[in-house]
Short mmCIF file of C-alpha atoms and ligand atoms in Angstrom, two decimals:
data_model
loop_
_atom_site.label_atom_id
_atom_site.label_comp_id
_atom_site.label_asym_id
_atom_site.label_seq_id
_atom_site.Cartn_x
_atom_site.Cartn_y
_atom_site.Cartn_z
CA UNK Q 1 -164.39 -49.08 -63.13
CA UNK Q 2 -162.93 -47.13 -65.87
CA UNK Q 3 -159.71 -44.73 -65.04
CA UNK Q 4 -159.52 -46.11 -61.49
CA UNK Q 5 -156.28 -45.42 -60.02
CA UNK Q 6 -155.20 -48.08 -57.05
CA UNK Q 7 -152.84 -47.33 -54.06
CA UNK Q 8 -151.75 -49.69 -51.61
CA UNK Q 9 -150.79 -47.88 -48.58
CA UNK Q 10 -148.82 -49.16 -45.16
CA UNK Q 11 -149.30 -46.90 -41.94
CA UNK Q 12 -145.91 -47.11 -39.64
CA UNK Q 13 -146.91 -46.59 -36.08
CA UNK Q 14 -150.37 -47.08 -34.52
CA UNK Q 15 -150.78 -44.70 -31.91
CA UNK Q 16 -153.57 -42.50 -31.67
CA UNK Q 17 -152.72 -40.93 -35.13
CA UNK Q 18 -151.99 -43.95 -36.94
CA UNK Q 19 -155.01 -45.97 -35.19
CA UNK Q 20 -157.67 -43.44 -36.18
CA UNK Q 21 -155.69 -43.45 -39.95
CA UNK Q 22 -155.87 -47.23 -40.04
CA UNK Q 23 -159.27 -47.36 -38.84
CA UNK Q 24 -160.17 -44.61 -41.36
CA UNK Q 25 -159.19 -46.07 -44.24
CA UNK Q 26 -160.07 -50.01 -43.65
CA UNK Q 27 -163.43 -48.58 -43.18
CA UNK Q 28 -163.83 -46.14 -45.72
CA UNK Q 29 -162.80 -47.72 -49.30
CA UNK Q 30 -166.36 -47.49 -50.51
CA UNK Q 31 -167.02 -44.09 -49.90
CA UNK Q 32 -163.69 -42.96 -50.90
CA UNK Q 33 -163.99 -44.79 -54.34
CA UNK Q 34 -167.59 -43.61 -54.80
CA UNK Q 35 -166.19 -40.05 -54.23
CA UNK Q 36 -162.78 -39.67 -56.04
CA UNK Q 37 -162.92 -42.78 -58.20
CA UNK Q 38 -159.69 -44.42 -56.59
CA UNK Q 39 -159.23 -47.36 -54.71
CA UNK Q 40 -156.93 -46.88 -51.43
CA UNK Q 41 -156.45 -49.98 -49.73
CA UNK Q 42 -154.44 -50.32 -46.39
CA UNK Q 43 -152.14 -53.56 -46.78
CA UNK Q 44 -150.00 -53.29 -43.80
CA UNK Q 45 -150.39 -51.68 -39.67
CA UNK Q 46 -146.86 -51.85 -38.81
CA UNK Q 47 -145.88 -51.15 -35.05
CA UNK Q 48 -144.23 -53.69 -32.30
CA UNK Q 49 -146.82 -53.41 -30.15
CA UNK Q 50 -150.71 -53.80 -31.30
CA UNK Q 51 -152.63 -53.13 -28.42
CA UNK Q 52 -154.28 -49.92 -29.87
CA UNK Q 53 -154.48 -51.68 -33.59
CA UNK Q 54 -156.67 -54.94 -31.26
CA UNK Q 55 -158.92 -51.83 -29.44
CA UNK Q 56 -160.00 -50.77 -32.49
CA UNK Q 57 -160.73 -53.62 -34.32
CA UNK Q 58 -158.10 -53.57 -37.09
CA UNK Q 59 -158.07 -57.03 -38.88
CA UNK Q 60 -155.21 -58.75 -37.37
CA UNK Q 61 -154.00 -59.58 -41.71
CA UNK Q 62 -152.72 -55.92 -41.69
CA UNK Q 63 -150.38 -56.75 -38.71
CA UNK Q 64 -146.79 -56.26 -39.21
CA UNK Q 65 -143.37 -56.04 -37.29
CA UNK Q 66 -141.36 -55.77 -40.08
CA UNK Q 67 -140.80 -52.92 -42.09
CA UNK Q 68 -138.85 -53.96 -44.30
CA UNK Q 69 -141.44 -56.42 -45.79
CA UNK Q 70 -143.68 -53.46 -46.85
CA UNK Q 71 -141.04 -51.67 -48.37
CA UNK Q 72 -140.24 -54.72 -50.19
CA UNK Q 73 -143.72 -55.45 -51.27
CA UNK Q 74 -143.96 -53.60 -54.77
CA UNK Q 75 -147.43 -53.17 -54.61
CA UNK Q 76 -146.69 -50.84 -51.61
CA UNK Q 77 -147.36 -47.22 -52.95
CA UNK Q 78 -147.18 -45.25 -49.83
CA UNK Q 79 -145.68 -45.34 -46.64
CA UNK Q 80 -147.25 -43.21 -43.94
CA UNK Q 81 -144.76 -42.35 -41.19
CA UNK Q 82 -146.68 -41.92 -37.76
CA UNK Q 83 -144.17 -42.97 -35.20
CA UNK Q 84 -143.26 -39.40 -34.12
CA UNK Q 85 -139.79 -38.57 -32.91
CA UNK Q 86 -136.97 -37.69 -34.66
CA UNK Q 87 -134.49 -40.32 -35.39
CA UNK Q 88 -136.22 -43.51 -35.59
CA UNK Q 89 -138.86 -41.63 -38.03
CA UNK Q 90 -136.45 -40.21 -40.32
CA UNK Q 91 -134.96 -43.69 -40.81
CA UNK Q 92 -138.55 -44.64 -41.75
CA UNK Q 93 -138.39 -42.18 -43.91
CA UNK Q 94 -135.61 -42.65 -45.31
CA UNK Q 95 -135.17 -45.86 -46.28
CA UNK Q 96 -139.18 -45.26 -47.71
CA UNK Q 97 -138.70 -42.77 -49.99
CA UNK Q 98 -134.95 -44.61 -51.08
CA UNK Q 99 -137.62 -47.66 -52.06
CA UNK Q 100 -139.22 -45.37 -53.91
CA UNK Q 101 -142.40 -45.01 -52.00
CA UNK Q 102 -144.39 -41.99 -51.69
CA UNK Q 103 -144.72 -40.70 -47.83
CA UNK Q 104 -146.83 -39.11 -46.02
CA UNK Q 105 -145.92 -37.48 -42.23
CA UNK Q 106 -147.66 -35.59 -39.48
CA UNK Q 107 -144.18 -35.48 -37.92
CA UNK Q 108 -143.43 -31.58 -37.62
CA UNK Q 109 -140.49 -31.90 -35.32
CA UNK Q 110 -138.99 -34.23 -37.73
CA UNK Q 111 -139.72 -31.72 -41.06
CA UNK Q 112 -138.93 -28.76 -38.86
CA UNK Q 113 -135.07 -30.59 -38.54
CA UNK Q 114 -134.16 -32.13 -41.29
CA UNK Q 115 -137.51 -31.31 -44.35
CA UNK Q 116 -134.71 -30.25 -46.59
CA UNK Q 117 -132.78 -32.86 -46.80
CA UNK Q 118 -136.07 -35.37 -46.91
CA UNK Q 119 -137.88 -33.53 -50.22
CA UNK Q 120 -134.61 -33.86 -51.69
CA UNK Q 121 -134.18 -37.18 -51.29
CA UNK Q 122 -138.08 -37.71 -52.53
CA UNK Q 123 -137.34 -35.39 -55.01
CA UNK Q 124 -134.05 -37.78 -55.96
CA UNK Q 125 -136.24 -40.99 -56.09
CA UNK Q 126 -139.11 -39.63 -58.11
CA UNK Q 127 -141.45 -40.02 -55.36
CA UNK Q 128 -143.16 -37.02 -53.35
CA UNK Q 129 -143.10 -36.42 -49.27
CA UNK Q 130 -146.60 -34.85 -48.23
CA UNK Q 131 -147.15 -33.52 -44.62
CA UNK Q 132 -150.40 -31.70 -44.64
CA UNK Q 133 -151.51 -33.31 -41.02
CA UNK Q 134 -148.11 -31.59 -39.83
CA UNK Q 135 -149.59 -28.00 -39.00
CA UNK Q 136 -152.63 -27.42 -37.67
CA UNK Q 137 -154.15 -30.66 -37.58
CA UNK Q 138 -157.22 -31.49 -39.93
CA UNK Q 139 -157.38 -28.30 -41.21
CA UNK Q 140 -156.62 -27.93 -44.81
CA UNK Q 141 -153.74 -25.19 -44.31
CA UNK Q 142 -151.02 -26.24 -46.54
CA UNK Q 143 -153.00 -26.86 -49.32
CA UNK Q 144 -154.37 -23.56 -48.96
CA UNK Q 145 -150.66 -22.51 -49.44
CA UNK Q 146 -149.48 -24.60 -52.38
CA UNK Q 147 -152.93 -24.03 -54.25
CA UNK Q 148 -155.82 -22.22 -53.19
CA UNK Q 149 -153.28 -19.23 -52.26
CA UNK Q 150 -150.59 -19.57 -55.46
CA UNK Q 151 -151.38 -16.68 -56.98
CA UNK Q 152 -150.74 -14.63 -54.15
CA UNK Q 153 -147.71 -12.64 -52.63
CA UNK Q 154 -147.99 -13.76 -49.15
CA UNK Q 155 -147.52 -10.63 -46.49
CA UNK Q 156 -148.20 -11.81 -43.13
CA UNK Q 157 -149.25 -15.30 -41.33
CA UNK Q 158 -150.58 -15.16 -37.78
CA UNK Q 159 -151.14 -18.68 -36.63
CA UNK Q 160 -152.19 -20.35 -33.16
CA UNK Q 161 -151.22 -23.64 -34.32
CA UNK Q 162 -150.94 -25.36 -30.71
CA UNK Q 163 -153.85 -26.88 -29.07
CA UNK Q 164 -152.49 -27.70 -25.64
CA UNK Q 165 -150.93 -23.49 -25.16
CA UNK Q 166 -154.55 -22.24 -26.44
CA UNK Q 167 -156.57 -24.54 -24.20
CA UNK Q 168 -154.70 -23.14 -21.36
CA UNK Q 169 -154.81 -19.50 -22.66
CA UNK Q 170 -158.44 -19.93 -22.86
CA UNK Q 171 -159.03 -21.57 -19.42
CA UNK Q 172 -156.45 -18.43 -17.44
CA UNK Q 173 -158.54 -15.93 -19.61
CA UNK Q 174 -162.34 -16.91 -19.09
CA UNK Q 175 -161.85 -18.76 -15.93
CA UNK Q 176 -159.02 -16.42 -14.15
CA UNK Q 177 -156.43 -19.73 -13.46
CA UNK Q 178 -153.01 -19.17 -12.94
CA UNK Q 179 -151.08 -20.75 -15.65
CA UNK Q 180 -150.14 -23.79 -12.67
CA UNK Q 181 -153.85 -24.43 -12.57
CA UNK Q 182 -154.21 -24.31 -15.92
CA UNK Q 183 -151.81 -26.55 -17.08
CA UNK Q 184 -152.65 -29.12 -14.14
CA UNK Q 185 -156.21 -28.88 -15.47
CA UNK Q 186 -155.74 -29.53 -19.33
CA UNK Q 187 -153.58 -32.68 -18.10
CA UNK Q 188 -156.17 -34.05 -16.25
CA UNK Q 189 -158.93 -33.27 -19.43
CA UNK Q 190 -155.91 -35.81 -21.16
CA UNK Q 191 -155.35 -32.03 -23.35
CA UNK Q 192 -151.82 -31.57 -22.33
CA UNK Q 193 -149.33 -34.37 -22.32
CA UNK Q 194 -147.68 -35.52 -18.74
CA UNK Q 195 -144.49 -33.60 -19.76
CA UNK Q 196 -145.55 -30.10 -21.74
CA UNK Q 197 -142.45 -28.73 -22.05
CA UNK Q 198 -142.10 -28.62 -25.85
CA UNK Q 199 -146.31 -27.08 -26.51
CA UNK Q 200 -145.47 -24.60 -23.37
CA UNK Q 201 -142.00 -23.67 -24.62
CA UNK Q 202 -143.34 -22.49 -27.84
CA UNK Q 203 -141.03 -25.59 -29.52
CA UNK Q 204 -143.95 -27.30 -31.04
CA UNK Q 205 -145.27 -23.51 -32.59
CA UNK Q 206 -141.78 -23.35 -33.80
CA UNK Q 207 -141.84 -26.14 -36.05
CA UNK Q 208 -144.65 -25.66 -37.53
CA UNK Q 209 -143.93 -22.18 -38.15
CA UNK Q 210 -140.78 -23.14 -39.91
CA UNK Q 211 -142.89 -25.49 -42.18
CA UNK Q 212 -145.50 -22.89 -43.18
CA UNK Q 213 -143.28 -19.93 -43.33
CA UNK Q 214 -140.85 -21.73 -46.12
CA UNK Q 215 -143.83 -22.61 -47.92
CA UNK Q 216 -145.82 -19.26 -47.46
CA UNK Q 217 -143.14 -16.95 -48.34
CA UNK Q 218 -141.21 -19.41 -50.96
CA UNK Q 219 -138.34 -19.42 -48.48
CA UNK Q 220 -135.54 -22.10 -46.71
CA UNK Q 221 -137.04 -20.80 -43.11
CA UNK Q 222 -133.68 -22.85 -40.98
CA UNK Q 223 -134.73 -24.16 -37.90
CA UNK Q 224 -133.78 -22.07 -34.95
CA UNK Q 225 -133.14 -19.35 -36.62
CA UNK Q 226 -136.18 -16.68 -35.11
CA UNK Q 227 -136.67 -16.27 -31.36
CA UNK Q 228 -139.34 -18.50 -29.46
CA UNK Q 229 -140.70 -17.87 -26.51
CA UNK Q 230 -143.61 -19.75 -24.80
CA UNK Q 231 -146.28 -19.36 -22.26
CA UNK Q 232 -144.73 -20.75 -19.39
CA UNK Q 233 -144.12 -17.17 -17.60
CA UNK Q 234 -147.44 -15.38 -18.02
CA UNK Q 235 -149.29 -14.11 -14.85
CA UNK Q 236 -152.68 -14.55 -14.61
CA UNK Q 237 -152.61 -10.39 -13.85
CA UNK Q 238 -151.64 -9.39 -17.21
CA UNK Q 239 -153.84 -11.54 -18.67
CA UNK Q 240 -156.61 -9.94 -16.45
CA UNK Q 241 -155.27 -6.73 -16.93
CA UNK Q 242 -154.88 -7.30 -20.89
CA UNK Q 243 -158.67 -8.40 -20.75
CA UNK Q 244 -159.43 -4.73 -18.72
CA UNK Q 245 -157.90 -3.58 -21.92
CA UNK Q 246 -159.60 -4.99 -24.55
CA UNK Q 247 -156.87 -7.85 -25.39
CA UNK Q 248 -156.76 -11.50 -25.32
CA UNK Q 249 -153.83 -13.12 -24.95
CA UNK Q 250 -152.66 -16.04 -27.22
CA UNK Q 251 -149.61 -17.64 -28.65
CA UNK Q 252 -148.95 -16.62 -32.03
CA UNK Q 253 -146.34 -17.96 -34.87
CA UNK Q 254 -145.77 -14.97 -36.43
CA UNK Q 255 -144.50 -14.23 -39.79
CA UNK Q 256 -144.19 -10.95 -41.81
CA UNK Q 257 -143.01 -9.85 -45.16
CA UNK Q 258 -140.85 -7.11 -44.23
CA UNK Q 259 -139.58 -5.62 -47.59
CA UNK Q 260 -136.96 -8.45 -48.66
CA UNK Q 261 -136.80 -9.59 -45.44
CA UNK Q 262 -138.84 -12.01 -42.96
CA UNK Q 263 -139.71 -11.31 -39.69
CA UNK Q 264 -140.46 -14.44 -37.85
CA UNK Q 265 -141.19 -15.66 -34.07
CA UNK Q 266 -143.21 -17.27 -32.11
CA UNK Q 267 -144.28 -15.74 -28.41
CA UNK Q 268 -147.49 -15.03 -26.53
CA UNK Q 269 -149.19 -11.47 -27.71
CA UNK Q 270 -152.53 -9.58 -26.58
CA UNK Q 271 -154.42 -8.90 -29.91
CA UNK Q 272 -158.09 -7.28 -29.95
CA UNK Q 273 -160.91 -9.68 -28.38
CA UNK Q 274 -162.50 -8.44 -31.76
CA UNK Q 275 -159.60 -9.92 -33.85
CA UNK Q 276 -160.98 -13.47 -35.59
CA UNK Q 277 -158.03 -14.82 -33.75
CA UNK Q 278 -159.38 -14.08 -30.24
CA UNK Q 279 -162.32 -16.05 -30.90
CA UNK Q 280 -160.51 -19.44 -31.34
CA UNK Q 281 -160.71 -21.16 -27.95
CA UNK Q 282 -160.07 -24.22 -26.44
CA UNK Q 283 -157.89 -26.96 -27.70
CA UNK Q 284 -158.41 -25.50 -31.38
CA UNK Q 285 -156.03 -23.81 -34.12
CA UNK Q 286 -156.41 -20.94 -36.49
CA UNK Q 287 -153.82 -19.25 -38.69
CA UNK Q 288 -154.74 -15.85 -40.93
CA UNK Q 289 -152.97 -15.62 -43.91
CA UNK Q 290 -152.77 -12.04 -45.68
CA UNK Q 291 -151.91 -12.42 -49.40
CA UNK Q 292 -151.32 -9.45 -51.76
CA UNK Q 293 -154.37 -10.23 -53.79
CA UNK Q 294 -157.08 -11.77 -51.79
CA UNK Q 295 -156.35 -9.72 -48.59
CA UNK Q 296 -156.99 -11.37 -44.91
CA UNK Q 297 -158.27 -15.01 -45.31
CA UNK Q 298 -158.35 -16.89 -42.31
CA UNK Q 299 -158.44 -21.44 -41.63
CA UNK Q 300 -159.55 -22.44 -38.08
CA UNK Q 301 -160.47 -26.36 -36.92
CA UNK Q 302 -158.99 -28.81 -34.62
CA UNK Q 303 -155.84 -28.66 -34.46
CA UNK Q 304 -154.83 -32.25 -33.07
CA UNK Q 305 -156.30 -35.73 -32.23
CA UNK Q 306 -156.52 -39.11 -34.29
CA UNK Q 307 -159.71 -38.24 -36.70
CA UNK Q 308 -158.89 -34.73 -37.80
CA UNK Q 309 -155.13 -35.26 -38.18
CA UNK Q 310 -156.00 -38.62 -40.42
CA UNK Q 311 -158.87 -36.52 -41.99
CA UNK Q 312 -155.45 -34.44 -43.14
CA UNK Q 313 -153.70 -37.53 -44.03
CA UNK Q 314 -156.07 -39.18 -46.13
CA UNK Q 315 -156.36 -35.60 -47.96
CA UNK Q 316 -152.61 -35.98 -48.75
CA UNK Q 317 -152.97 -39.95 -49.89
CA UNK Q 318 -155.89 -39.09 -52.54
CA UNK Q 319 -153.96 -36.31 -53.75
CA UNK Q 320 -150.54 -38.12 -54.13
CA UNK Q 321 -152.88 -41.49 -55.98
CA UNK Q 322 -155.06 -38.62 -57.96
CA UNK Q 323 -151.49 -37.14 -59.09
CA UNK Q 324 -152.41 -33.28 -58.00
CA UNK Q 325 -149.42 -33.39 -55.81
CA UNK Q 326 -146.69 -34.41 -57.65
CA UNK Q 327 -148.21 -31.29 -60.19
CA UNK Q 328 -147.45 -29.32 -57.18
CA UNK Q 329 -144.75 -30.56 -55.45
CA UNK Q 330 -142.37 -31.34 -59.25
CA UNK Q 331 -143.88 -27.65 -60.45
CA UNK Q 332 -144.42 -25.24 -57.65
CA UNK Q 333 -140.82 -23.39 -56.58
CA UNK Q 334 -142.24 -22.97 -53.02
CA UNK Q 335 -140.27 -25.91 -51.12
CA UNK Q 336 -137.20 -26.39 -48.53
CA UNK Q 337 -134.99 -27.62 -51.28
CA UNK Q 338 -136.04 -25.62 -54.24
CA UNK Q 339 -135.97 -22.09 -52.66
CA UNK Q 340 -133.51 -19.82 -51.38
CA UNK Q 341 -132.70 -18.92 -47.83
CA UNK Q 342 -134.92 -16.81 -46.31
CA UNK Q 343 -133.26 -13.52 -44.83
CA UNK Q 344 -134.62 -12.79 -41.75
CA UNK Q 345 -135.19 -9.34 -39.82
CA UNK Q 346 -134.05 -8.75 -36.37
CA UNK Q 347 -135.87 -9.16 -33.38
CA UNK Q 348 -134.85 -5.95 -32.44
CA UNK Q 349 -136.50 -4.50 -36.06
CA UNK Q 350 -139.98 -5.64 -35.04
CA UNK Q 351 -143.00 -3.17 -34.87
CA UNK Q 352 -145.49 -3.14 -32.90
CA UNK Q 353 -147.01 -2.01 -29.52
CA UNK Q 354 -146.38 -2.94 -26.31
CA UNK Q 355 -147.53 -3.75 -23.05
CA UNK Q 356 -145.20 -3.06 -20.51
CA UNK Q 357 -146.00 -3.71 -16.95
CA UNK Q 358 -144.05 -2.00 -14.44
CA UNK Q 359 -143.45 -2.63 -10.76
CA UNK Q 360 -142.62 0.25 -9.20
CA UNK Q 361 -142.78 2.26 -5.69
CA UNK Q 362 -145.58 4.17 -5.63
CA UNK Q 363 -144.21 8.05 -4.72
CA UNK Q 364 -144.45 11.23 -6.62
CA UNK Q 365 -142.02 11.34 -9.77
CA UNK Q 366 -142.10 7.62 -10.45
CA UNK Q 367 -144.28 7.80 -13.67
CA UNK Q 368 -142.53 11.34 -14.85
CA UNK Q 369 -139.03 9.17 -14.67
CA UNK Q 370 -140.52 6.13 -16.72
CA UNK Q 371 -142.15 8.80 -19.19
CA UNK Q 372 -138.81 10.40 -19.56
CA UNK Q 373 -137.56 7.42 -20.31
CA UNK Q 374 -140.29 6.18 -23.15
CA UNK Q 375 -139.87 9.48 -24.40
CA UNK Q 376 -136.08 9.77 -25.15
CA UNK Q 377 -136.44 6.45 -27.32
CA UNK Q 378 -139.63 7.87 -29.22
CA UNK Q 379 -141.91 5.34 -27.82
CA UNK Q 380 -145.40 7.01 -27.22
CA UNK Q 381 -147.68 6.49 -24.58
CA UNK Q 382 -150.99 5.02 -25.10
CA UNK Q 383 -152.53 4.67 -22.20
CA UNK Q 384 -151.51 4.53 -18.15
CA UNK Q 385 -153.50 1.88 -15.52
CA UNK Q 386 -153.13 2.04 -11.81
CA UNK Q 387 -154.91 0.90 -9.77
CA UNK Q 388 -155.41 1.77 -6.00
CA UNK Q 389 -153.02 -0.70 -4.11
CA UNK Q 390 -152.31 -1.23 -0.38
CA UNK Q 391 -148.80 -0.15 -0.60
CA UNK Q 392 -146.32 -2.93 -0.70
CA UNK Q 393 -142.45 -1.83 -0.50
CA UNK Q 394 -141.00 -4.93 -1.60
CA UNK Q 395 -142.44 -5.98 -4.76
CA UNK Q 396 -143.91 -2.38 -6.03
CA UNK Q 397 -147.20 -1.65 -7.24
CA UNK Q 398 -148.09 -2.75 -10.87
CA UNK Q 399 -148.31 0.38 -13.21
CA UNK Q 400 -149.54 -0.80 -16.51
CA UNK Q 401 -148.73 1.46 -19.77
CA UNK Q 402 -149.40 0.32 -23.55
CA UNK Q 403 -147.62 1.86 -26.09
CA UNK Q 404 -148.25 3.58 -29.54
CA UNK Q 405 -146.51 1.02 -32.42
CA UNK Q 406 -142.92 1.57 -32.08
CA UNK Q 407 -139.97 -0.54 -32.66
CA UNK Q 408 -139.00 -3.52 -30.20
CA UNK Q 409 -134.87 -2.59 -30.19
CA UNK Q 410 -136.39 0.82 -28.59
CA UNK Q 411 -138.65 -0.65 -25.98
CA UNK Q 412 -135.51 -3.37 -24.70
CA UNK Q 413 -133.66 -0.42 -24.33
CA UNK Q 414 -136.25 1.62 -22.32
CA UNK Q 415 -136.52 -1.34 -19.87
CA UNK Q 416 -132.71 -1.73 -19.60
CA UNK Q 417 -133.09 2.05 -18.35
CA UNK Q 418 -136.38 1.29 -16.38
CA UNK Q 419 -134.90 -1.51 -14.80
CA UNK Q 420 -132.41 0.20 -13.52
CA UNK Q 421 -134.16 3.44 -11.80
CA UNK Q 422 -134.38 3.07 -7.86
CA UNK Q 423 -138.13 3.25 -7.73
CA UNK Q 424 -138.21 -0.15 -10.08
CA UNK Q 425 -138.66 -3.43 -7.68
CA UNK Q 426 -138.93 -6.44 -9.49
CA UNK Q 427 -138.41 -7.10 -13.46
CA UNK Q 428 -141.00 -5.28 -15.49
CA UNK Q 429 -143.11 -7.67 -18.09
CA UNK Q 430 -143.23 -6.69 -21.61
CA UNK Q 431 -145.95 -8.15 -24.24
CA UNK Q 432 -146.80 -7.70 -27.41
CA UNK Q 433 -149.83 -6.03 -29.08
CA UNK Q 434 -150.38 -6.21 -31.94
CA UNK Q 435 -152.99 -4.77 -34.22
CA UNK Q 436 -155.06 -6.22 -36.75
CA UNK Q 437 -152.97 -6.73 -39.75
CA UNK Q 438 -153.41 -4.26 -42.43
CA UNK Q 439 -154.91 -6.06 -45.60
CA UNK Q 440 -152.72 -4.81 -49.28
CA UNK Q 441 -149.50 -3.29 -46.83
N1 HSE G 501 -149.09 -31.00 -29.03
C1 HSE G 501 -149.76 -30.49 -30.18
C2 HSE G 501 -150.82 -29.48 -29.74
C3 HSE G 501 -150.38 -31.62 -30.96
O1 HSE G 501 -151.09 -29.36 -28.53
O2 HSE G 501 -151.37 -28.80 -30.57
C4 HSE G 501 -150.70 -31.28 -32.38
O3 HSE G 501 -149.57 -30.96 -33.15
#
C-alpha cells in the first residue's frame, strides 16, 4: 500500500494494562491499517512472569525476558512502558528513549516525579515520550489540551480524575455508607485496590493534576508543590447534609488561572447536583476545562481498566507512527521542559464558599458568638441548618452554616477563633463549595 508508514512496537509489562494493550494490538492490525493506513505490529510482550500474557492468548513468539534485546532490535520503534512504579519504570524509560525509541506511558506517578527530566531526555535523543493513558484513562484529555484546545487561554480545570475516590463518593452519597463501608465495598467489587492509600489520599489526583496543569496552563507545575487532601475523613453526615443542601460531594483536582498566578489543589468539595460534574458516578472520570475562547467544555469516560487505558495508548502509538505528535510535542511550548515555572497562589488566597460544620452546645448565644466571629473576618452567612437534636453534652450538636464566596485565609482564621469558644466541643469540619465556574472570567 502506497505511503504506509510501519511501527514495530514492544509493550514492557503485562499486567492488566499491558495485557489488554497486547491483546489490542495483535488483534487489531487490520482494522487499524484499513483506518489510518499504518501498519503497527507488536514484536515483543516483555515481563518475567507470563501468566496474564498465556490467559489471554498472546502468541507465545512475542514472549520476552529481556529488555535489552528489544531495545537492541532496530526495527523496534516504540517502547511502551506499563510496569508502573517509579524506579524500575524510569530505568525502562530511560535506557528506551537513550536507544532512541519513542515511548509511550500510562505511568502518572512516574511523570508526576521526574516528566521533566524524561521529555528532556526524549527531547535530547530525537524521539518523543507520549502519556495520554496517564490521566483519566481512555478518555482523550490531553489531546484535547495540546490540540483541540491550542488556541485557547486556559482559565480553570476541574477534574475528578480518580475512579476508586468517585466510586466511593457515589456509593456514601446515593446509598448513605460511611466511607468504612464504602471503601470495604468497592474492594470487594475488585474497584479499589487491597491497599487505597494513594486514590484515598488524594496522591493519585495529585499526579495527574500536575501533568494536566503544566500542560493546560503552559506551566512547570513541581510536584508537591499545592496542598492535597483526600477523602479519607469525610462523614457520611456532611455528605447527607451537603445532599439536604443541594451539593454533591466529589474529589476535585482543581486548577485556576488566578491573574499571573495558579491556584492549584486537590481536596473533596460539594458542587451543585446540577453541575455536569455531579452527574459523573461510579468508577468514572470527568474533567471541565474553561478556555478563554470556547468557554466551559467538558471530557467524561472511564477513567481506568485494561481496554480504555490501551484505547488511550494505541491513540498515542498512531499518532507518534502518523508523525502528528512529534508536530506537537517539537512545536507546541506547552511541556515540563520547555515552559517556565508555574507561580502558584496560596492556599490561603483561594475563593470560594464554604461549608463549615460546627459542633457546638446547644444554649442561647452560641450562634450570635460564631456570627460575631464570621462577621469580624467579612465572611457572610448563607444559610444556618439545625436540626432538632436530643441534647448531647459531650460531642455538641451539629450546626451547619454555608457561606457567601469569601477567601479561605479568612475562614482558617474564623475556625482558629471558633475552635476556641467554650460552647465548641469537638473540631468543626470545613468543605468547600464551589460554584459553577464562570465561562470568559
Ligand atoms: N487508581 C486509579 C483510579 C487508576 O482509581 O482511578 C487509574 O489511574
Amino acid at each position: 500500500m502506497p505511503g504506509i508508514k510501519k511501527a514495530r512496537i514492544a509493550i514492557v509489562g503485562c499486567g492488566v494494562v499491558g495485557g489488554a494493550t497486547a491483546q489490542y494490538l495483535a488483534t487489531s492490525e487490520d482494522i487499524l491499517t484499513t483506518k489510518t493506513g499504518l501498519q503497527l505490529q507488536l514484536k515483543y510482550v516483555i515481563d518475567k512472569d507470563f501468566t496474564n500474557a498465556k490467559r489471554l492468548g498472546l502468541d507465545e513468539k512475542l514472549f520476552c525476558t529481556d529488555l535489552g534485546k528489544a531495545l537492541g532490535d532496530p526495527e523496534v520503534d516504540i517502547v511502551v512502558e506499563l510496569v508502573g512504579g517509579i524506579n524500575f519504570a524510569k530505568q525502562v524509560i530511560e535506557s528506551a528513549l537513550k536507544a532512541k525509541k519513542h515511548v509511550v506511558t500510562a505511568n502518572k506517578a512516574l511523570l508526576a516525579h521526574h516528566q521533566k527530566e524524561l521529555l528532556a531526555l526524549a527531547r535530547a535523543n530525537g524521539v518523543c515520550l507520549a502519556f495520554e493513558a496517564s490521566c483519566g484513562g481512555g478518555i482523550p484529555l490531553i489531546r484535547a489540551i495540546y490540540d483541540g484546545l491550542m488556541a485557547n487561554r486556559i482559565d480553570a480545570l476541574y477534574g475528578i480524575v480518580n475512579g476508586t475516590c468517585n466510586y466511593i463518593l457515589t456509593s456514601m452519597t446515593q446509598k448513605g455508607l460511611s466511607f468504612e463501608e464504602a471503601l470495604s465495598q468497592a474492594q470487594k467489587l475488585g474497584l479499589a485496590e487491597a491497599d487505597p492509600t494513594l486514590d484515598i489520599s488524594g496522591g493519585d489526583t495529585a499526579h495527574k493534576l500536575t501533568i494536566l496543569a503544566s500542560l493546560a496552563f503552559a506551566r512547570f507545575v513541581p510536584w508537591e508543590a499545592f496542598p492535597v487532601s483526600g477523602i479519607q475523613n469525610l462523614d457520611a453526615y456532611d455528605v447527607t447534609t451537603g445532599g439536604e443542601l443541594g451539593y454533591t460531594v466529589k474529589l476535585l483536582a482543581i486548577a485556576r488561572r488566578v491573574g499571573e498566578k495558579l491556584s492549584l489543589m486537590v481536596r473533596p468539595a460539594f458542587i451543585s447536583k446540577t453541575h455536569p460534574l455531579a452527574w459523573v458516578s461510579g468508577p468514572f472520570n470527568a474533567v471541565s476545562i474553561y478556555g478563554d475562547t470556547v468557554g466551559h467544555t467538558m471530557y467524561y469516560g472511564r477513567g481506568a481498566g485494561g481496554k480504555p487505558t490501551a484505547s488511550a495508548i494505541a491513540g498515542d502509538i498512531i499518532s507518534i507512527v502518523n508523525g502528528s505528535y512529534a508536530e506537537v510535542f517539537n512545536n507546541n511550548s506547552i511541556w515540563q521542559d520547555t515552559t517556565a515555572p508555574a507561580s502558584l497562589a496560596s492556599e490561603d488566597e483561594f475563593t470560594a464558599r464554604y461549608y463549615l460544620r460546627l459542633m457546638v452546645e446547644d444554649k442561647p448565644g452560641v450562634l450570635a458568638n460564631v456570627s460575631a466571629i464570621l462577621s469580624e473576618q467579612g465572611i457572610g452567612i448563607s444559610s444556618v441548618l439545625q436540626h432538632e437534636h436530643s441534647l448531647d453534652t459531650e460531642k455538641g450538636i451539629p450546626v451547619v452554616i454555608t457561606t457567601y464566596k469569601t477567601v479561605e485565609g479568612h475562614v482558617k482564621e474564623a475556625l482558629a477563633k471558633i475552635r476556641k469558644l467554650p460552647c465548641s466541643k469537638s473540631e468543626p469540619v470545613c468543605i468547600t463549595i464551589l460554584d459553577e465556574h464562570a465561562e470568559y472570567s
